[in-house]
mmCIF file of C-alpha atoms in Angstrom:
data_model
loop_
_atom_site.group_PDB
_atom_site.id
_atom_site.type_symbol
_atom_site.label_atom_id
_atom_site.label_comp_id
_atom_site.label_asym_id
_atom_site.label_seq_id
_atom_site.Cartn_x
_atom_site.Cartn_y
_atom_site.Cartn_z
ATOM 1 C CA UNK A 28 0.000 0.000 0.000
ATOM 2 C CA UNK A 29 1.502 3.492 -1.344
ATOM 3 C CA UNK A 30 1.190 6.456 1.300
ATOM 4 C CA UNK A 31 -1.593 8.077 1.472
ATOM 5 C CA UNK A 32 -3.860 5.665 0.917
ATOM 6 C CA UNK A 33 -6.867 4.518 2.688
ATOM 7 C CA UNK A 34 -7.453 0.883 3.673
ATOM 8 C CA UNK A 35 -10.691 -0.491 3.085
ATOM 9 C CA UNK A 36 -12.265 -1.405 6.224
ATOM 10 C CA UNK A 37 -13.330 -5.605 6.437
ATOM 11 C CA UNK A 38 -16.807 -4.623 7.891
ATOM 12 C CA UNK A 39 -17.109 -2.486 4.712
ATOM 13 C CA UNK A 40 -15.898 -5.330 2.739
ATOM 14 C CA UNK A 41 -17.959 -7.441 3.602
ATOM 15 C CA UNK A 42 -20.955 -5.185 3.130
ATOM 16 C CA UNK A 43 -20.349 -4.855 -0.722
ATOM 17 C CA UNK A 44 -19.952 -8.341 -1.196
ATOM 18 C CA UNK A 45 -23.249 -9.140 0.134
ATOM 19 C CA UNK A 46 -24.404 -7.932 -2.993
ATOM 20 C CA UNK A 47 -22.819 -10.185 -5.057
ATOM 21 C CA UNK A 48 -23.211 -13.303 -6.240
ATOM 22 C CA UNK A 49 -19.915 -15.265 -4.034
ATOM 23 C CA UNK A 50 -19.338 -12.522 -1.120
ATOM 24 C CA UNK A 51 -16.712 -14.928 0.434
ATOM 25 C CA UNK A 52 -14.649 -14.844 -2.834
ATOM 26 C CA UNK A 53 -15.630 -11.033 -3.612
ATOM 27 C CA UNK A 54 -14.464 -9.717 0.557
ATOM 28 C CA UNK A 55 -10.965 -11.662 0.000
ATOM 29 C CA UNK A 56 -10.508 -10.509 -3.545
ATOM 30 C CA UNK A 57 -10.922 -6.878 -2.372
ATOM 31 C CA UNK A 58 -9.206 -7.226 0.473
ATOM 32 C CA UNK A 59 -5.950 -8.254 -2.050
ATOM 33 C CA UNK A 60 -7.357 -5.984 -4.554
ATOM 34 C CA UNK A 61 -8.870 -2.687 -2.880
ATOM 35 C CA UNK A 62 -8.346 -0.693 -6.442
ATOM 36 C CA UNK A 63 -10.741 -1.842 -8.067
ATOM 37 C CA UNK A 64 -14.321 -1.121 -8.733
ATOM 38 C CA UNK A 65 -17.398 -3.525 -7.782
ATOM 39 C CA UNK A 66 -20.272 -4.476 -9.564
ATOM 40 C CA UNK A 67 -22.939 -4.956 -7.000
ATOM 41 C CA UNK A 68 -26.585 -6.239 -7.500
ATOM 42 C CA UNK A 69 -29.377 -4.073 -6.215
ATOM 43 C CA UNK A 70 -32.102 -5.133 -3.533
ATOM 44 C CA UNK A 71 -29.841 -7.189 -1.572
ATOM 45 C CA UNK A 72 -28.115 -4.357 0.713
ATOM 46 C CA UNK A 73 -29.716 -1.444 -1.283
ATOM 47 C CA UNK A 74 -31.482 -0.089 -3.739
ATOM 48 C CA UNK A 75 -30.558 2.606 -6.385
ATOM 49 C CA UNK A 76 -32.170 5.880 -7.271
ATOM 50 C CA UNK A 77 -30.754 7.325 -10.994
ATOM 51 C CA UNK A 78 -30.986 10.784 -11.935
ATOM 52 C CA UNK A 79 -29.053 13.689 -13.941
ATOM 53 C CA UNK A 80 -25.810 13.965 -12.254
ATOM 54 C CA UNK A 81 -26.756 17.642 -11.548
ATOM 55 C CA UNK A 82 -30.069 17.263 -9.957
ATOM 56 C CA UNK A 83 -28.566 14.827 -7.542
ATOM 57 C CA UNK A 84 -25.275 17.030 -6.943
ATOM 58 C CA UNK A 85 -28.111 19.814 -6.693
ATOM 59 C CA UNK A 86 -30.077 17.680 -4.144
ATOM 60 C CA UNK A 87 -27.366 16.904 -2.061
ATOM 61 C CA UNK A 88 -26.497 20.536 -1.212
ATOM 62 C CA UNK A 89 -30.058 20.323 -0.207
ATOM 63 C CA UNK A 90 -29.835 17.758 1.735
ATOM 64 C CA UNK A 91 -26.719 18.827 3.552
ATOM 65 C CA UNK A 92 -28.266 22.250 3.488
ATOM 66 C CA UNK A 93 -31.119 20.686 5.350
ATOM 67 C CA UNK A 94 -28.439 19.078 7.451
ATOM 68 C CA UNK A 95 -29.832 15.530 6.315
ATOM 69 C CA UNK A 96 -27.454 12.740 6.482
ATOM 70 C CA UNK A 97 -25.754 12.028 3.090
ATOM 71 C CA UNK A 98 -25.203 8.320 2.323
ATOM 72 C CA UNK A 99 -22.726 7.142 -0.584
ATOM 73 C CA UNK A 100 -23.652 8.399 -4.172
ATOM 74 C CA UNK A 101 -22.041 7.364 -7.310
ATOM 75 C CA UNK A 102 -21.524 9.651 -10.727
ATOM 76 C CA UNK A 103 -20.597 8.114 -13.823
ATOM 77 C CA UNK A 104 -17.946 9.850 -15.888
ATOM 78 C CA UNK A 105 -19.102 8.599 -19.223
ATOM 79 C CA UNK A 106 -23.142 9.619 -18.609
ATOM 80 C CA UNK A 107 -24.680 12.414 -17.162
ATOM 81 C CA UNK A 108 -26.147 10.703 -14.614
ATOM 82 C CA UNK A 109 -25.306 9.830 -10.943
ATOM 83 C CA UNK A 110 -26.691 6.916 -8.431
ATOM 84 C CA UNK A 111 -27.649 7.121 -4.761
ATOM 85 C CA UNK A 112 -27.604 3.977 -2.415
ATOM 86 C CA UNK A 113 -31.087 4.265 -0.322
ATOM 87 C CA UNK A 114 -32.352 1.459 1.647
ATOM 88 C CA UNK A 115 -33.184 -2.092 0.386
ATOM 89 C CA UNK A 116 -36.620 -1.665 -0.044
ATOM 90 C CA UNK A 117 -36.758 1.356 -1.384
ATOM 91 C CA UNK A 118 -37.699 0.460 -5.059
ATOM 92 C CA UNK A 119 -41.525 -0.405 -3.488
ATOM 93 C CA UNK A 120 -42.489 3.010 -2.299
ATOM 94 C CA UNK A 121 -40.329 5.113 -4.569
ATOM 95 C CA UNK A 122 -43.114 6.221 -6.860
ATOM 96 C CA UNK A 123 -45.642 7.502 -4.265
ATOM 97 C CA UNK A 124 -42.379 9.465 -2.432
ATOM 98 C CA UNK A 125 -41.908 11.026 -5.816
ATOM 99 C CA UNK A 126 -45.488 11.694 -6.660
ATOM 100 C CA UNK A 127 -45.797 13.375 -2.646
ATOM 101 C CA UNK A 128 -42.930 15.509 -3.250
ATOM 102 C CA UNK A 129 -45.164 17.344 -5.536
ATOM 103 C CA UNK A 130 -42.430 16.610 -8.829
ATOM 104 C CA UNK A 131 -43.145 19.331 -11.702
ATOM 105 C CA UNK A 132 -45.534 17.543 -14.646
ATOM 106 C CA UNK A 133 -43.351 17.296 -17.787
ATOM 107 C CA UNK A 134 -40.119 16.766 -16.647
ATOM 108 C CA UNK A 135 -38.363 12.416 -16.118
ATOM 109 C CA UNK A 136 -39.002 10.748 -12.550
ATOM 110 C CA UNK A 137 -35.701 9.600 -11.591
ATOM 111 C CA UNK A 138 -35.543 6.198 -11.482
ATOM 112 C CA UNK A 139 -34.955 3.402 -8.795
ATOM 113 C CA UNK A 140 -33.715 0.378 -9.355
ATOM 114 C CA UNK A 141 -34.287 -2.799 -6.944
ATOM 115 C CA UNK A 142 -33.759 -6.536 -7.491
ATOM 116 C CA UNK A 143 -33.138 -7.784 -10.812
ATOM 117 C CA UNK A 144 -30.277 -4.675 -11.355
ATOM 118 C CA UNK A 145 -27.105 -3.759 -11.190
ATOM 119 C CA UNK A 146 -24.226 -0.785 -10.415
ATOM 120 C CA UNK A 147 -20.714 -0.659 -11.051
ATOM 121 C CA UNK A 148 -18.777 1.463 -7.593
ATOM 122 C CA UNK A 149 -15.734 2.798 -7.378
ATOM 123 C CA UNK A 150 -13.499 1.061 -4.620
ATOM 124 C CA UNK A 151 -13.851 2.798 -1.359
ATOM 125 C CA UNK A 152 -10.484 4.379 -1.382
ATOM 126 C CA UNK A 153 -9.368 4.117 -5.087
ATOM 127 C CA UNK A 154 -5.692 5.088 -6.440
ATOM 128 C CA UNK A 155 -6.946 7.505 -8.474
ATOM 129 C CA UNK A 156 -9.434 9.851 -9.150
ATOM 130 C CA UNK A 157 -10.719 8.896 -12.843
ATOM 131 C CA UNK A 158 -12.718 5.888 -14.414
ATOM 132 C CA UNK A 159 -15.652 5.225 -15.420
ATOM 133 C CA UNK A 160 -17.627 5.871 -12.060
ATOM 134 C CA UNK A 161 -16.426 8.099 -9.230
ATOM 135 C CA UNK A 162 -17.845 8.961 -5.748
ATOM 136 C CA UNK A 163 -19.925 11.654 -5.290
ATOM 137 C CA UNK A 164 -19.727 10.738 -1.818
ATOM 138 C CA UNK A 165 -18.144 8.016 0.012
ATOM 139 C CA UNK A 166 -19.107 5.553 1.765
ATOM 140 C CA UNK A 167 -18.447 7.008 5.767
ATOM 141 C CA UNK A 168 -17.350 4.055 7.956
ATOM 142 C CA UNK A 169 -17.614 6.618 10.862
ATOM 143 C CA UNK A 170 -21.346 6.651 10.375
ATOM 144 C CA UNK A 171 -21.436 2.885 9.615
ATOM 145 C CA UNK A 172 -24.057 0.798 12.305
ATOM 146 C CA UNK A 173 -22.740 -2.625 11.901
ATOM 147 C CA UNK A 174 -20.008 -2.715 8.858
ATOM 148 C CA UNK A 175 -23.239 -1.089 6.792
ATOM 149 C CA UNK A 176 -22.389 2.252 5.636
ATOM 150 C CA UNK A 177 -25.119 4.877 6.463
ATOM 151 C CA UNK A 178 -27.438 5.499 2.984
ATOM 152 C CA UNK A 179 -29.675 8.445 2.210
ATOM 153 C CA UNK A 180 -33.004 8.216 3.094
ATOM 154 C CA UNK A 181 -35.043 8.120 0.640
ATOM 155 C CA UNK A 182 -38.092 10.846 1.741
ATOM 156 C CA UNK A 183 -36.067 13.978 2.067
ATOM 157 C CA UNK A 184 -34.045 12.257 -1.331
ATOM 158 C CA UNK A 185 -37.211 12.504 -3.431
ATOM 159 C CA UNK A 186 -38.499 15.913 -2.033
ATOM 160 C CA UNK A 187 -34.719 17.411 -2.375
ATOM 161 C CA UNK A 188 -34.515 16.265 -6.057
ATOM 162 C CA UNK A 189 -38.120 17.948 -6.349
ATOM 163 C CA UNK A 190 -36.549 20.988 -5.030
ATOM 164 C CA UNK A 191 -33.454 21.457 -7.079
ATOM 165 C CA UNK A 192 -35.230 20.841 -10.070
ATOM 166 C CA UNK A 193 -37.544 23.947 -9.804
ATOM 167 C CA UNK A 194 -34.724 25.825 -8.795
ATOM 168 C CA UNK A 195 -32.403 25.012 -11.790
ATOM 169 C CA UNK A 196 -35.015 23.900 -14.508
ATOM 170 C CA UNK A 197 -35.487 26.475 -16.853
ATOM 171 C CA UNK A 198 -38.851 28.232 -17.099
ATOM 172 C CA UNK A 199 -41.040 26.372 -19.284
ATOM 173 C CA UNK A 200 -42.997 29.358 -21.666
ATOM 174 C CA UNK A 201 -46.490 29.237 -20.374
ATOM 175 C CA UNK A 202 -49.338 29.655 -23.286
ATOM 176 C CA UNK A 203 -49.233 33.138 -22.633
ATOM 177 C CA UNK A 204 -45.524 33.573 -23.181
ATOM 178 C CA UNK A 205 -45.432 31.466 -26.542
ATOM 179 C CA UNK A 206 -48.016 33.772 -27.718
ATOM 180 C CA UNK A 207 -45.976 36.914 -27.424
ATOM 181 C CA UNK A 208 -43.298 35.233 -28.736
ATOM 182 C CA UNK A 209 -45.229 34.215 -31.932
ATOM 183 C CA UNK A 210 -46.964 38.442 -32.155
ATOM 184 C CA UNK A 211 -43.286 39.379 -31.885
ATOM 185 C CA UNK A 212 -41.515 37.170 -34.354
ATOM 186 C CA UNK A 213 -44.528 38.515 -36.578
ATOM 187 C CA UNK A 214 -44.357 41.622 -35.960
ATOM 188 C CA UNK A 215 -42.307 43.892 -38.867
ATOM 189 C CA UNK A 216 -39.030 44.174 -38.256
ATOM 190 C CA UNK A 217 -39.325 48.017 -38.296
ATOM 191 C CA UNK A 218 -41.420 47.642 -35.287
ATOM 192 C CA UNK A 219 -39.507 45.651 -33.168
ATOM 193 C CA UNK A 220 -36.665 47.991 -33.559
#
């Protein structure tokens, strides 16, 4: 191990490899390899909520803002999207928690993902800061309750994301606006001088 660098923790190692599919052969590869990423399935130690990147970097000045815990979130390099970790679970109740935090009509739900998925996660402490997906936030083994990391929970999540998407949406015209921008653009050009 080069200085500087941060062992991974065995409680925490043996959280990710719950979530996959031989978690004795996953926690001692890790444990010889703790560069590189995981692949983890989702629904076994938690579930997944996708969005823009920006609306969940958005949210979670919100959230810490609101001085809500912040659990580990993941953004991918290569998309413009990012992942949070909420609890197991999560995927059942995930539309109503949207649909309560009162999410502006016309614009996509982020998703979440349960059972039957799967996200790729940087290593806990990796050697360097590039690849395909980097933390947004770590997994923080000072908040862990037994070897499980601390995740976000999902209610303030969904009303956060709510939040920072009426805040840095742009204004959608209402009728009234397209129609004074359709007078204008036929107005003479003399006039509109």
């Amino acid at each position: 191990m080069e200085v500087g660098e941060v062992a991974e923790s065995t409680a925490l190692s043996v959280w990710f490899s719950t979530a996959t599919p031989c978690p004795d052969t996953a926690a001692s590869w890790w444990q010889e390899n703790p560069h590189l990423p995981r692949r983890l399935k989702c629904g076994v130690t938690f579930d997944v909520v996708m969005a823009d990147r920006q609306l969940i970097e958005a949210a979670y000045r919100l959230l810490d803002q609101y001085e809500q815990p912040l659990g580990p979130a993941v953004r991918f390099t290569s998309l413009r999207s990012a992942a949070v970790l909420v609890p197991s679970g999560t995927v059942e109740s995930w539309s109503s928690l949207v649909a309560a935090s009162q999410w502006p009509s016309g614009h996509p739900r982020p998703a979440c993902l349960g059972q039957g998925h799967a996200i790729l996660v940087p290593a806990p402490a990796p050697r360097l800061a590039t690849g395909v997906a980097q933390w947004l936030v770590p997994p923080d083994e000072g908040q862990a309750i037994g070897g499980a990391p601390l995740l976000t929970s999902p209610a303030p999540l969904a009303r956060c994301l709510a939040e920072a998407l009426t805040l840095h949406a742009p204004a959608e015209p209402t009728p009234l606006r397209r129609a004074v921008a359709v007078v204008r653009s036929a107005l003479p050009s003399s006039r509109r001088s």
